[in-house]
Amino acid sequence: MSSTTGVTAPRPYESYVYAYPHKTAYRPLPDRPALRELWAGERKDALSLYLHIPFCEVRCGFCNLFTRIGAPDELTTRYLDALDRQATAVRDALTGPGQGGAEPVRFAAAAFGGGTPTFLDAGELDRLCDIAEKRMGADLRSVPLSVETSPATATADRLAVLADRGTTRLSIGVQSFVDAEARAAVRPQRRAEVEAALGRIRDARIPVLNIDLIYGIDGQTERTWRQSLDAALAWRPEELYLYPLYIRPLTGLDRLGAGGDAAWDAQRLSLYRQGRDLLLAEGYEQVSMRMFRRPDSLSGTQADGTWANSAPANSASADRSPRTDDYACQTDGMIGLGCGARSYTSGLHYSFDYAVDMRQIRTIIDTYTATEDFSRAEVGRRIDADEARRRHLLQSLLQAQGMDMAGYRERFGSAPAEDFPAELDRFADLGWLDTGAGPGLLRLSPEGLAYSDALGPALFSPAVRAAMAEYEVK
């Protein structure tokens, strides 16, 4: 496909940039820095808190999340025990000696993701909330709290706990209301079960309902895609996420030999535009390529999941961090608890080991549950000035509202066109930049938003690209 200037556009679905740098660019940290040292001098007045639960009742064919099926032998109890130990160690690192004590630790947003957090039973969910509140000091009833769920685990008792503990947003991975498409995506569910779960969620009176849908499933047509869109709209969700299907290494669909080509790209792009146009006509506003929000929904509850913890693409339980007016994902810190969570300081992103293969995941979870000392960062990537610029530009530009260039200059002392002239010139030649944006605003055109999964990877640094290419998938 060519742009209006005659420049040939790349394939539209290179990679979903849900975080930068990607975890496949992380490596073991030889110095294993102490968390107390990492957080000394960091701002702690508007942190985001993320708790990761790496369990699901089934694993969908498209899923490459860090999650395992089931939790035998009281594994959830042992996992929550480890989560409690980790939370204690992290809180000590944030508030203990060497932190000065001048600046209080405050969380501006919280999220539970995975995996499927509602895989935990009602009592375990209560304990999860206690860890966030009593160990970490987050006030879940006064900040946005986003939780992921699935149709099978959105039970009335679990939802009652979440509503009582202050959940403001519940995201459910439906993916398709068409049973044949759910089967094609290796997602065992029936529409009747999905509708019943949505009814229970509405009965729980959690303020924001998000429904995830996927386009590009084998056998999907414009007619069946419209059926899913209409079925979702019947619930008047405050948010809708429209995800293109990806076939990732070591996933169920990959093992089945599913794959993509130019025709599949064209189909997904066509279905995206169909969904986008319908939601805009229904009064939703576009927040990013994937996210659409009702203007009358709870203000400021949710930022785009592009800037959250683990890989949410096509997941029933993608972890996304809510945003409040005083939380900026470009600059504020992230505390991630759990073996699939990542944490961000200004100079280091860190986590635990990452895998997709079920056997590898089980080993990592077992190692996590046996860990006693959580006082050091084990795996991560340093963030230098160039990477900080790239991350800021990515996080801002992939949002439909665009980026305030004055804020960029205030932070970095330069303009985006000075730091990334070749990339921005290419985006302009492709018609991806909005020429009608006001002065001081860098914003994508509708076509640029449609090509977000090509534009984002084009801003990766050579070093991150090399590290990702060298990563051995496991």
Short mmCIF file of N, CA, C and O in Angstrom, two decimals, residues 35-44 93-94 98-101 103 345-346:
data_model
loop_
_atom_site.label_atom_id
_atom_site.label_comp_id
_atom_site.label_asym_id
_atom_site.label_seq_id
_atom_site.Cartn_x
_atom_site.Cartn_y
_atom_site.Cartn_z
N LEU A 35 17.12 -2.45 45.57
CA LEU A 35 15.97 -1.59 45.28
C LEU A 35 16.07 -0.28 46.06
O LEU A 35 15.66 0.77 45.56
N ARG A 36 16.60 -0.33 47.25
CA ARG A 36 16.73 0.89 48.06
C ARG A 36 17.58 1.92 47.32
O ARG A 36 17.28 3.12 47.32
N GLU A 37 18.64 1.46 46.68
CA GLU A 37 19.50 2.39 45.93
C GLU A 37 18.81 2.87 44.65
O GLU A 37 18.93 4.04 44.27
N LEU A 38 18.09 1.97 43.99
CA LEU A 38 17.42 2.34 42.74
C LEU A 38 16.38 3.43 42.96
O LEU A 38 16.20 4.31 42.12
N TRP A 39 15.66 3.36 44.08
CA TRP A 39 14.56 4.29 44.32
C TRP A 39 14.98 5.53 45.10
O TRP A 39 14.19 6.46 45.25
N ALA A 40 16.21 5.57 45.59
CA ALA A 40 16.70 6.77 46.26
C ALA A 40 16.75 7.91 45.25
O ALA A 40 17.32 7.78 44.16
N GLY A 41 16.16 9.03 45.58
CA GLY A 41 16.16 10.18 44.68
C GLY A 41 15.07 10.18 43.65
O GLY A 41 14.90 11.16 42.91
N GLU A 42 14.29 9.07 43.55
CA GLU A 42 13.18 9.02 42.60
C GLU A 42 11.95 9.70 43.20
O GLU A 42 11.71 9.64 44.41
N ARG A 43 11.15 10.31 42.34
CA ARG A 43 9.87 10.83 42.81
C ARG A 43 8.95 9.67 43.19
O ARG A 43 8.86 8.68 42.47
N LYS A 44 8.25 9.81 44.29
CA LYS A 44 7.39 8.74 44.78
C LYS A 44 6.00 9.24 45.12
O LYS A 44 5.26 8.57 45.84
N ALA A 93 12.11 -0.78 50.84
CA ALA A 93 13.06 -0.09 49.96
C ALA A 93 12.61 1.33 49.65
O ALA A 93 13.43 2.24 49.50
N LEU A 94 11.31 1.54 49.57
CA LEU A 94 10.78 2.87 49.25
C LEU A 94 10.81 3.81 50.43
O LEU A 94 10.93 5.03 50.26
N GLY A 98 17.90 5.78 53.97
CA GLY A 98 18.46 6.18 52.68
C GLY A 98 17.46 6.85 51.77
O GLY A 98 17.82 7.40 50.74
N GLN A 99 16.17 6.81 52.15
CA GLN A 99 15.15 7.45 51.32
C GLN A 99 14.83 8.87 51.78
O GLN A 99 14.00 9.54 51.18
N GLY A 100 15.45 9.28 52.86
CA GLY A 100 15.31 10.66 53.27
C GLY A 100 14.06 10.94 54.08
O GLY A 100 14.06 11.77 54.99
N GLY A 101 12.99 10.28 53.78
CA GLY A 101 11.76 10.47 54.52
C GLY A 101 11.04 11.77 54.25
O GLY A 101 9.99 12.04 54.83
N GLU A 103 9.79 12.84 51.30
CA GLU A 103 8.70 12.73 50.33
C GLU A 103 7.89 11.47 50.61
O GLU A 103 8.41 10.36 50.57
N THR A 345 12.02 2.75 37.16
CA THR A 345 12.59 3.97 37.70
C THR A 345 13.05 4.81 36.50
O THR A 345 12.96 4.36 35.35
N SER A 346 13.55 6.00 36.75
CA SER A 346 13.97 6.84 35.64
C SER A 346 15.17 6.27 34.90
O SER A 346 15.36 6.53 33.72
#
